[in-house]
Amino acid sequence: MRAVSTPQVLLLENIHSSSHPNFARHGVKVHTSPKGMAEELLIETLQGLPGDGPRLLGIRSKTHVTARVFAAVPNLVAVGAFCIGTDQIDLAAAARHGVAVFNSPFGNTRSVAELVLGEIIMLSRQVFMRSTACHAGHWRKSAKGSHEVRGKTLGIVGYGHIGSQLSVLAEALGMQVRYYDIISKLPLGNARPCESLTELLGLSDFVSLHVPDTELTRQMIGADELAAMRSGAYLVNASRGLVVDIDALKATLDSGHIAGAALDVYPVEPKQAGKPFENVLRGYEQVIMTPHIGGSTEEAQANIGREVSTALTRFIADGVTLGSVSLPEVDAPPNVGCRIINIHRNVPGVLSAINRVVAESEVNVVGQRLATAGEVGLLLVDLALDRGHNHGRALSQAIGALPTSLRTRLLEES
Ligand code: NAI
């Protein structure tokens, strides 16, 4: 019997150590580097990892995983984006090479919702402008313009992960929650949907934006929408900078129509920490500005570490691709026997060709799971064989040799 090849994971960009126990539990050897890597160095480092076992790669936003990386490292089986976005990974190339890519779509959801809730209270009590005055030696003690948030209406635009979390937290403070979403969403607690954005804007004391950056949402809050807001209301944007027309917001604040805003995201943001920040609203005391830190907490990083490492290790051990953004999603119970994963081109006849190979081997199949998406298909085959049986390896090699196969692996090897 051949020696088992230990899987190796390369974790870049200071990925949280909460990911390590998962890798240890699954016998994956961890290699770390605090910085991102350029293409050439990334290829060399992945190729240089010990042994010939499967490679996993963990990155955040700085490392770009290009088509060349996938082509140059044939035993790279999965990439974990330990963040929300996956723009830095060539997902089409990943699919073509049968590589599973996972991310963390809600690891920092709660962090954003908490920051927004805090800012709503800070705006309502004019905390930042009074704090700044104290620092400057002025005692601005007065109740004028300060309000409790209890009983006020919060309008949430985009009732997804963050919007719906915020809804629950705001209700706990006694706020009335209304929301607007382009798709029908289950209202949590006593929250109620609005028919239109205009309706929401007209009845909210606070408007908080939680939509993605799409053609529909870019500049969705412009001069008309700001004019449709209640006089004295507040706007919060911790979604994406281009959702708000910043010049229109400046003009509306200058007119005094709305009382203030809290911004965490901007149309143009510095590329890295420490770089200068420019924005037309700098110096506006009624605007809270934070440097895109909505999701930046230790807890969020730890959540992301656990979530993405779980996805990677389930893929390595069981062939499960739930949550993959590159491959078809297949769920399966833990692999306790002999399981083959075959990722193939999604063309007619694949299943019958694979089954012909299996039938000729006279090994009994105890379960099969297939899913396809676009040009790629993923098949898990459970065989009535004990772990380590040579037939399993021979069968995996025969299936892998089919012209439609992109990548085939006997999962007991990991
Ligand atoms: P999500 O995808 O769970 O929810 C977005 C919601 O917006 C969905 O329910 C969708 O149907 C809705 N939507 C889309 N287009 C719409 C439109 N034109 N009008 C109304 N509703 C619309 O996303 P999630 O996780 O809640 O994130 C929301 C935003 O927060 C994203 O832009 C994301 O980039 C941003 N974000 C910001 C962070 C920060 O650090 N400030 C951290 C994490 C996310």
Short mmCIF file of C-alpha atoms and ligand atoms in Angstrom, two decimals:
data_model
loop_
_atom_site.label_atom_id
_atom_site.label_comp_id
_atom_site.label_asym_id
_atom_site.label_seq_id
_atom_site.Cartn_x
_atom_site.Cartn_y
_atom_site.Cartn_z
CA MET A 1 0.00 0.00 0.00
CA ARG A 2 1.30 3.50 -0.89
CA ALA A 3 2.15 5.95 1.91
CA VAL A 4 -0.56 8.52 2.55
CA SER A 5 0.43 11.97 1.20
CA THR A 6 -0.08 14.64 3.83
CA PRO A 7 -2.13 17.62 2.66
CA GLN A 8 -0.38 20.99 3.09
CA VAL A 9 -2.02 24.38 3.57
CA LEU A 10 -0.26 27.68 2.90
CA LEU A 11 -1.89 30.49 4.94
CA LEU A 12 -0.92 34.04 3.93
CA GLU A 13 -1.74 37.56 5.15
CA ASN A 14 -1.99 36.82 8.89
CA ILE A 15 -5.01 34.56 8.73
CA HIS A 16 -6.41 34.10 12.23
CA SER A 17 -5.05 31.14 14.20
CA SER A 18 -8.65 30.03 14.90
CA SER A 19 -8.25 28.11 11.63
CA HIS A 20 -5.40 25.93 12.94
CA PRO A 21 -7.33 23.42 15.10
CA ASN A 22 -9.47 22.39 12.12
CA PHE A 23 -6.38 21.75 10.00
CA ALA A 24 -4.71 19.84 12.84
CA ARG A 25 -7.80 17.66 13.32
CA HIS A 26 -7.69 16.66 9.66
CA GLY A 27 -3.94 16.07 9.53
CA VAL A 28 -3.30 19.09 7.29
CA LYS A 29 0.19 20.54 7.77
CA VAL A 30 0.05 24.34 8.19
CA HIS A 31 2.59 26.78 6.67
CA THR A 32 2.11 30.51 7.34
CA SER A 33 3.45 33.80 6.04
CA PRO A 34 2.30 37.21 7.33
CA LYS A 35 2.35 38.94 3.94
CA GLY A 36 0.56 38.54 0.63
CA MET A 37 2.50 37.01 -2.29
CA ALA A 38 2.93 38.04 -5.91
CA GLU A 39 2.17 35.45 -8.60
CA GLU A 40 5.70 34.07 -9.12
CA LEU A 41 6.52 33.74 -5.44
CA LEU A 42 3.14 32.16 -4.76
CA ILE A 43 3.73 29.53 -7.44
CA GLU A 44 7.24 28.77 -6.17
CA THR A 45 6.09 28.55 -2.56
CA LEU A 46 3.15 26.24 -3.34
CA GLN A 47 5.34 24.03 -5.52
CA GLY A 48 8.01 23.96 -2.82
CA LEU A 49 5.75 22.66 -0.04
CA PRO A 50 6.88 19.21 1.15
CA GLY A 51 5.53 15.96 -0.33
CA ASP A 52 3.17 15.36 -3.22
CA GLY A 53 -0.10 15.58 -1.27
CA PRO A 54 -2.91 18.00 -2.07
CA ARG A 55 -2.20 21.70 -1.51
CA LEU A 56 -4.62 24.18 0.02
CA LEU A 57 -4.15 27.94 -0.09
CA GLY A 58 -5.57 30.51 2.33
CA ILE A 59 -5.48 34.20 1.39
CA ARG A 60 -7.22 37.47 2.25
CA SER A 61 -7.63 40.38 -0.14
CA LYS A 62 -4.03 41.18 -1.14
CA THR A 63 -2.94 37.96 -2.83
CA HIS A 64 -4.19 37.46 -6.37
CA VAL A 65 -4.74 33.87 -7.48
CA THR A 66 -4.48 33.93 -11.25
CA ALA A 67 -5.06 31.36 -13.99
CA ARG A 68 -1.25 30.89 -14.12
CA VAL A 69 -1.20 29.81 -10.48
CA PHE A 70 -3.86 27.16 -11.07
CA ALA A 71 -2.06 25.90 -14.19
CA ALA A 72 1.37 25.82 -12.51
CA VAL A 73 0.28 24.01 -9.32
CA PRO A 74 -1.75 20.98 -10.42
CA ASN A 75 -2.09 19.62 -6.89
CA LEU A 76 -3.68 22.85 -5.61
CA VAL A 77 -7.16 21.49 -4.85
CA ALA A 78 -8.81 24.33 -2.92
CA VAL A 79 -8.44 28.02 -2.09
CA GLY A 80 -9.94 29.69 0.96
CA ALA A 81 -10.61 33.43 0.77
CA PHE A 82 -10.54 34.29 4.49
CA CYS A 83 -12.64 37.38 3.80
CA ILE A 84 -15.94 38.27 2.14
CA GLY A 85 -14.95 39.16 -1.44
CA THR A 86 -13.44 36.83 -4.05
CA ASP A 87 -12.54 39.41 -6.74
CA GLN A 88 -8.84 38.59 -6.17
CA ILE A 89 -9.31 35.01 -7.41
CA ASP A 90 -9.85 34.02 -11.05
CA LEU A 91 -12.96 31.93 -10.32
CA ALA A 92 -13.47 30.85 -13.94
CA ALA A 93 -9.92 29.47 -14.05
CA ALA A 94 -10.49 27.78 -10.67
CA ALA A 95 -13.58 26.03 -12.09
CA ARG A 96 -11.72 25.02 -15.27
CA HIS A 97 -9.03 23.38 -13.13
CA GLY A 98 -11.55 21.79 -10.77
CA VAL A 99 -10.36 23.84 -7.79
CA ALA A 100 -12.85 24.55 -4.99
CA VAL A 101 -12.89 28.17 -3.75
CA PHE A 102 -14.57 29.08 -0.46
CA ASN A 103 -15.12 32.42 1.27
CA SER A 104 -16.89 33.69 4.37
CA PRO A 105 -20.07 35.52 3.37
CA PHE A 106 -21.21 36.31 6.94
CA GLY A 107 -18.21 35.97 9.26
CA ASN A 108 -18.27 39.72 9.99
CA THR A 109 -22.01 40.38 9.71
CA ARG A 110 -22.55 40.93 13.41
CA SER A 111 -19.57 43.32 13.64
CA VAL A 112 -21.07 45.59 10.97
CA ALA A 113 -24.53 45.49 12.57
CA GLU A 114 -23.10 46.43 15.98
CA LEU A 115 -21.09 49.36 14.59
CA VAL A 116 -24.14 50.71 12.79
CA LEU A 117 -26.30 50.41 15.88
CA GLY A 118 -23.67 52.25 17.92
CA GLU A 119 -23.46 54.99 15.31
CA ILE A 120 -27.22 55.44 15.29
CA ILE A 121 -27.10 56.19 19.04
CA MET A 122 -24.00 58.39 18.66
CA LEU A 123 -25.70 60.42 15.92
CA SER A 124 -28.93 60.73 17.85
CA ARG A 125 -27.11 62.06 20.93
CA GLN A 126 -24.63 64.21 18.92
CA VAL A 127 -21.87 62.40 20.81
CA PHE A 128 -19.07 62.98 18.33
CA MET A 129 -19.57 66.73 17.98
CA ARG A 130 -19.86 67.14 21.77
CA SER A 131 -16.80 64.96 22.32
CA THR A 132 -14.79 66.97 19.82
CA ALA A 133 -15.91 70.15 21.62
CA CYS A 134 -14.78 68.73 24.99
CA HIS A 135 -11.38 67.91 23.53
CA ALA A 136 -11.19 71.51 22.33
CA GLY A 137 -12.05 72.73 25.82
CA HIS A 138 -15.73 73.61 25.21
CA TRP A 139 -18.54 72.43 27.51
CA ARG A 140 -21.51 71.95 25.16
CA LYS A 141 -23.98 70.69 27.75
CA SER A 142 -27.52 70.88 26.41
CA ALA A 143 -30.43 68.56 25.61
CA LYS A 144 -31.22 70.42 22.38
CA GLY A 145 -31.06 68.17 19.35
CA SER A 146 -30.35 65.03 21.43
CA HIS A 147 -32.85 62.20 21.27
CA GLU A 148 -33.37 58.68 22.53
CA VAL A 149 -33.61 56.12 19.76
CA ARG A 150 -36.43 54.27 21.51
CA GLY A 151 -39.63 54.60 19.49
CA LYS A 152 -37.84 56.05 16.44
CA THR A 153 -38.11 54.47 13.01
CA LEU A 154 -35.11 52.78 11.44
CA GLY A 155 -35.37 52.22 7.68
CA ILE A 156 -33.08 49.45 6.45
CA VAL A 157 -32.29 49.32 2.73
CA GLY A 158 -31.21 45.76 1.84
CA TYR A 159 -32.55 43.15 4.29
CA GLY A 160 -29.79 40.57 3.81
CA HIS A 161 -27.31 39.22 6.35
CA ILE A 162 -26.37 42.58 7.88
CA GLY A 163 -29.70 44.37 7.40
CA SER A 164 -31.66 41.61 9.13
CA GLN A 165 -29.16 41.36 12.04
CA LEU A 166 -29.41 45.11 12.51
CA SER A 167 -33.20 44.77 12.49
CA VAL A 168 -33.12 42.39 15.48
CA LEU A 169 -30.66 44.54 17.46
CA ALA A 170 -32.58 47.77 16.77
CA GLU A 171 -35.87 46.26 17.89
CA ALA A 172 -34.22 45.24 21.16
CA LEU A 173 -33.65 48.97 21.74
CA GLY A 174 -37.32 49.72 21.11
CA MET A 175 -36.93 51.05 17.56
CA GLN A 176 -39.59 50.52 14.90
CA VAL A 177 -37.99 48.75 11.95
CA ARG A 178 -39.05 49.12 8.33
CA TYR A 179 -37.08 47.71 5.45
CA TYR A 180 -36.91 47.76 1.66
CA ASP A 181 -35.40 44.96 -0.42
CA ILE A 182 -35.75 44.12 -4.10
CA ILE A 183 -36.63 40.56 -3.23
CA SER A 184 -39.28 39.37 -0.81
CA LYS A 185 -37.68 38.70 2.61
CA LEU A 186 -39.06 37.15 5.77
CA PRO A 187 -39.52 39.99 8.29
CA LEU A 188 -37.80 39.23 11.62
CA GLY A 189 -39.59 40.16 14.84
CA ASN A 190 -41.98 43.06 14.24
CA ALA A 191 -40.10 44.56 11.28
CA ARG A 192 -42.29 45.47 8.31
CA PRO A 193 -41.42 45.78 4.63
CA CYS A 194 -42.00 48.95 2.59
CA GLU A 195 -43.41 48.91 -0.93
CA SER A 196 -40.73 51.24 -2.27
CA LEU A 197 -37.50 53.00 -1.37
CA THR A 198 -39.36 56.34 -1.47
CA GLU A 199 -41.88 55.10 1.09
CA LEU A 200 -39.06 53.98 3.39
CA LEU A 201 -37.17 57.27 3.03
CA GLY A 202 -40.28 59.27 3.90
CA LEU A 203 -41.02 57.49 7.16
CA SER A 204 -37.57 56.82 8.65
CA ASP A 205 -35.73 58.80 11.32
CA PHE A 206 -32.60 56.82 10.42
CA VAL A 207 -31.87 55.27 7.03
CA SER A 208 -29.18 52.56 6.97
CA LEU A 209 -27.87 51.11 3.71
CA HIS A 210 -26.97 47.41 3.44
CA VAL A 211 -27.05 46.63 -0.28
CA PRO A 212 -24.29 45.17 -2.46
CA ASP A 213 -22.46 47.19 -5.11
CA THR A 214 -24.43 46.56 -8.32
CA GLU A 215 -25.56 48.59 -11.31
CA LEU A 216 -28.89 49.04 -9.55
CA THR A 217 -27.43 50.26 -6.26
CA ARG A 218 -24.68 52.56 -7.54
CA GLN A 219 -25.75 56.14 -6.68
CA MET A 220 -29.12 54.82 -5.48
CA ILE A 221 -29.08 57.56 -2.82
CA GLY A 222 -28.79 60.78 -4.81
CA ALA A 223 -30.28 64.27 -4.54
CA ASP A 224 -33.89 63.10 -5.05
CA GLU A 225 -33.65 60.32 -2.48
CA LEU A 226 -31.99 62.62 0.06
CA ALA A 227 -34.76 65.15 -0.52
CA ALA A 228 -37.30 62.37 0.09
CA MET A 229 -35.83 61.72 3.55
CA ARG A 230 -37.52 63.23 6.59
CA SER A 231 -36.27 66.62 7.71
CA GLY A 232 -33.78 66.08 10.56
CA ALA A 233 -33.23 62.40 9.72
CA TYR A 234 -29.84 60.66 9.63
CA LEU A 235 -28.18 58.53 6.91
CA VAL A 236 -25.81 55.63 7.67
CA ASN A 237 -23.74 53.96 4.96
CA ALA A 238 -21.59 50.95 5.88
CA SER A 239 -22.28 49.12 2.62
CA ARG A 240 -20.30 50.30 -0.42
CA GLY A 241 -19.07 53.81 -1.18
CA LEU A 242 -20.67 54.18 -4.60
CA VAL A 243 -24.19 53.60 -3.24
CA VAL A 244 -24.36 57.24 -2.11
CA ASP A 245 -23.79 60.29 -4.33
CA ILE A 246 -21.36 62.00 -1.96
CA ASP A 247 -21.69 65.46 -3.55
CA ALA A 248 -25.47 65.29 -3.26
CA LEU A 249 -25.07 64.28 0.39
CA LYS A 250 -22.79 67.27 0.96
CA ALA A 251 -25.35 69.61 -0.61
CA THR A 252 -28.16 68.13 1.51
CA LEU A 253 -26.12 68.48 4.70
CA ASP A 254 -25.26 72.08 3.73
CA SER A 255 -28.97 72.81 3.27
CA GLY A 256 -29.66 71.45 6.77
CA HIS A 257 -32.40 69.15 5.45
CA ILE A 258 -30.93 66.07 7.15
CA ALA A 259 -29.21 66.26 10.54
CA GLY A 260 -26.14 64.16 9.89
CA ALA A 261 -24.62 60.96 8.62
CA ALA A 262 -22.29 58.11 9.54
CA LEU A 263 -20.05 56.80 6.76
CA ASP A 264 -17.75 53.78 6.84
CA VAL A 265 -17.28 53.47 3.07
CA TYR A 266 -16.44 56.01 0.36
CA PRO A 267 -16.39 56.29 -3.42
CA VAL A 268 -12.58 56.48 -3.26
CA GLU A 269 -10.73 54.81 -0.40
CA PRO A 270 -6.98 54.71 0.31
CA LYS A 271 -5.47 51.42 -0.84
CA GLN A 272 -3.85 50.67 2.52
CA ALA A 273 -3.71 51.72 6.14
CA GLY A 274 -1.62 54.82 6.76
CA LYS A 275 -2.27 56.42 3.35
CA PRO A 276 -3.90 59.88 3.24
CA PHE A 277 -7.71 60.07 3.04
CA GLU A 278 -9.56 62.70 1.03
CA ASN A 279 -13.30 63.31 1.08
CA VAL A 280 -15.54 66.34 0.56
CA LEU A 281 -17.17 65.75 3.96
CA ARG A 282 -13.96 65.96 5.98
CA GLY A 283 -14.48 68.55 8.70
CA TYR A 284 -18.28 68.17 8.86
CA GLU A 285 -18.86 67.76 12.59
CA GLN A 286 -22.30 66.15 12.07
CA VAL A 287 -20.73 63.34 10.00
CA ILE A 288 -19.13 60.34 11.71
CA MET A 289 -16.38 58.95 9.48
CA THR A 290 -14.73 55.58 10.01
CA PRO A 291 -12.08 53.97 7.75
CA HIS A 292 -14.05 50.96 6.39
CA ILE A 293 -13.88 49.10 9.71
CA GLY A 294 -17.46 47.82 9.85
CA GLY A 295 -16.35 44.21 9.68
CA SER A 296 -12.92 44.70 11.26
CA THR A 297 -13.03 43.04 14.67
CA GLU A 298 -11.03 40.27 16.31
CA GLU A 299 -14.24 38.25 16.61
CA ALA A 300 -14.99 38.57 12.90
CA GLN A 301 -11.45 37.45 11.99
CA ALA A 302 -11.78 34.46 14.33
CA ASN A 303 -15.21 33.57 12.87
CA ILE A 304 -13.82 33.77 9.36
CA GLY A 305 -10.84 31.59 10.32
CA ARG A 306 -13.12 28.88 11.71
CA GLU A 307 -15.69 29.09 8.91
CA VAL A 308 -13.29 28.92 5.95
CA SER A 309 -11.03 26.27 7.50
CA THR A 310 -14.13 24.15 8.14
CA ALA A 311 -15.13 24.44 4.48
CA LEU A 312 -11.59 23.56 3.32
CA THR A 313 -11.22 20.55 5.60
CA ARG A 314 -14.70 19.22 4.77
CA PHE A 315 -13.71 19.43 1.13
CA ILE A 316 -10.42 17.65 1.68
CA ALA A 317 -11.88 14.92 3.89
CA ASP A 318 -15.40 14.42 2.53
CA GLY A 319 -15.55 16.11 -0.89
CA VAL A 320 -18.29 18.47 0.38
CA THR A 321 -18.47 21.74 -1.58
CA LEU A 322 -21.28 23.55 0.27
CA GLY A 323 -20.65 27.29 -0.05
CA SER A 324 -18.10 26.91 -2.86
CA VAL A 325 -18.08 29.86 -5.25
CA SER A 326 -16.31 27.96 -8.05
CA LEU A 327 -17.66 24.40 -8.07
CA PRO A 328 -21.17 22.91 -7.96
CA GLU A 329 -22.38 22.48 -4.39
CA VAL A 330 -22.59 18.90 -3.08
CA ASP A 331 -23.32 17.90 0.52
CA ALA A 332 -22.53 14.43 1.89
CA PRO A 333 -22.16 12.71 5.26
CA PRO A 334 -18.64 12.26 6.64
CA ASN A 335 -16.52 9.90 4.56
CA VAL A 336 -15.98 6.78 6.66
CA GLY A 337 -15.04 4.37 3.89
CA CYS A 338 -13.73 4.65 0.39
CA ARG A 339 -14.92 7.76 -1.51
CA ILE A 340 -13.81 9.09 -4.87
CA ILE A 341 -14.33 12.71 -5.90
CA ASN A 342 -14.43 13.35 -9.63
CA ILE A 343 -14.64 16.88 -10.99
CA HIS A 344 -15.36 16.83 -14.70
CA ARG A 345 -16.38 18.82 -17.73
CA ASN A 346 -20.18 19.03 -17.76
CA VAL A 347 -20.82 17.28 -21.11
CA PRO A 348 -23.21 14.44 -22.03
CA GLY A 349 -22.17 10.86 -21.23
CA VAL A 350 -19.87 11.50 -18.24
CA LEU A 351 -21.92 9.53 -15.74
CA SER A 352 -22.32 6.51 -18.01
CA ALA A 353 -18.57 6.49 -18.81
CA ILE A 354 -17.71 6.59 -15.09
CA ASN A 355 -20.26 3.90 -14.27
CA ARG A 356 -18.85 1.70 -17.05
CA VAL A 357 -15.39 1.94 -15.44
CA VAL A 358 -16.87 1.14 -12.02
CA ALA A 359 -18.91 -1.80 -13.39
CA GLU A 360 -15.84 -3.30 -15.05
CA SER A 361 -13.99 -3.16 -11.72
CA GLU A 362 -16.78 -5.23 -10.10
CA VAL A 363 -16.66 -3.00 -7.02
CA ASN A 364 -20.07 -2.30 -5.48
CA VAL A 365 -21.18 1.36 -5.38
CA VAL A 366 -23.01 2.25 -2.16
CA GLY A 367 -23.79 5.87 -2.95
CA GLN A 368 -23.39 8.52 -5.63
CA ARG A 369 -23.96 12.26 -5.47
CA LEU A 370 -23.81 14.48 -8.55
CA ALA A 371 -24.20 18.21 -9.04
CA THR A 372 -23.46 20.35 -12.07
CA ALA A 373 -23.13 24.10 -12.53
CA GLY A 374 -22.19 25.74 -15.80
CA GLU A 375 -19.33 23.91 -17.44
CA VAL A 376 -18.36 21.79 -14.43
CA GLY A 377 -19.81 18.71 -12.75
CA LEU A 378 -18.88 17.13 -9.42
CA LEU A 379 -19.48 13.48 -8.57
CA LEU A 380 -18.89 11.72 -5.25
CA VAL A 381 -18.80 7.91 -5.45
CA ASP A 382 -18.88 5.82 -2.24
CA LEU A 383 -17.57 2.28 -2.72
CA ALA A 384 -18.16 -0.87 -0.70
CA LEU A 385 -14.45 -1.14 0.08
CA ASP A 386 -12.46 -0.73 3.25
CA ARG A 387 -10.13 2.23 3.55
CA GLY A 388 -6.75 1.60 2.03
CA HIS A 389 -8.00 -1.05 -0.39
CA ASN A 390 -5.91 -1.06 -3.59
CA HIS A 391 -9.05 -1.36 -5.74
CA GLY A 392 -10.11 2.12 -4.62
CA ARG A 393 -6.86 3.66 -5.83
CA ALA A 394 -6.95 1.77 -9.15
CA LEU A 395 -10.53 2.85 -9.73
CA SER A 396 -9.76 6.47 -8.89
CA GLN A 397 -6.90 6.41 -11.42
CA ALA A 398 -9.10 4.83 -14.11
CA ILE A 399 -11.83 7.45 -13.60
CA GLY A 400 -9.21 10.20 -13.56
CA ALA A 401 -7.92 8.99 -16.94
CA LEU A 402 -11.28 9.61 -18.64
CA PRO A 403 -10.99 12.50 -21.13
CA THR A 404 -13.79 14.42 -19.38
CA SER A 405 -12.13 14.32 -15.93
CA LEU A 406 -10.60 17.55 -14.65
CA ARG A 407 -9.51 16.24 -11.29
CA THR A 408 -10.07 12.96 -9.46
CA ARG A 409 -9.00 12.07 -5.94
CA LEU A 410 -9.43 9.16 -3.59
CA LEU A 411 -10.54 11.00 -0.46
CA GLU A 412 -9.11 8.46 1.96
CA GLU A 413 -5.69 9.58 0.80
CA SER A 414 -5.98 12.84 2.71
P1 NAI B 1 -26.39 40.35 1.53
O1 NAI B 1 -26.15 39.91 0.15
O2 NAI B 1 -26.65 39.35 2.59
O3 NAI B 1 -27.64 41.38 1.54
C1 NAI B 1 -27.82 42.38 0.58
C2 NAI B 1 -29.32 42.61 0.42
O4 NAI B 1 -29.52 43.72 -0.45
C3 NAI B 1 -30.04 41.41 -0.20
O5 NAI B 1 -31.14 41.05 0.60
C4 NAI B 1 -30.46 41.93 -1.58
O6 NAI B 1 -31.66 41.36 -2.04
C5 NAI B 1 -30.61 43.41 -1.29
N1 NAI B 1 -30.57 44.25 -2.48
C6 NAI B 1 -29.80 44.10 -3.58
N2 NAI B 1 -30.04 45.09 -4.47
C7 NAI B 1 -30.97 45.88 -3.90
C8 NAI B 1 -31.62 47.06 -4.31
N3 NAI B 1 -31.35 47.64 -5.50
N4 NAI B 1 -32.54 47.60 -3.49
C9 NAI B 1 -32.83 47.03 -2.29
N5 NAI B 1 -32.25 45.91 -1.85
C10 NAI B 1 -31.32 45.35 -2.64
O7 NAI B 1 -25.16 41.28 1.91
P2 NAI B 1 -24.63 41.64 3.37
O8 NAI B 1 -23.67 40.59 3.81
O9 NAI B 1 -25.76 41.99 4.23
O10 NAI B 1 -23.75 42.94 3.02
C11 NAI B 1 -24.38 44.16 2.63
C12 NAI B 1 -23.33 45.18 2.23
O11 NAI B 1 -22.42 45.41 3.30
C13 NAI B 1 -22.48 44.78 1.03
O12 NAI B 1 -22.34 45.90 0.19
C14 NAI B 1 -21.13 44.50 1.62
O13 NAI B 1 -20.09 44.78 0.70
C15 NAI B 1 -21.11 45.48 2.78
N6 NAI B 1 -20.17 45.12 3.85
C16 NAI B 1 -19.46 46.13 4.43
C17 NAI B 1 -18.56 45.85 5.43
C18 NAI B 1 -17.81 46.96 6.09
O14 NAI B 1 -16.73 46.72 6.62
N7 NAI B 1 -18.33 48.16 6.09
C19 NAI B 1 -18.30 44.48 5.89
C20 NAI B 1 -19.19 43.50 5.29
C21 NAI B 1 -20.06 43.82 4.28
#
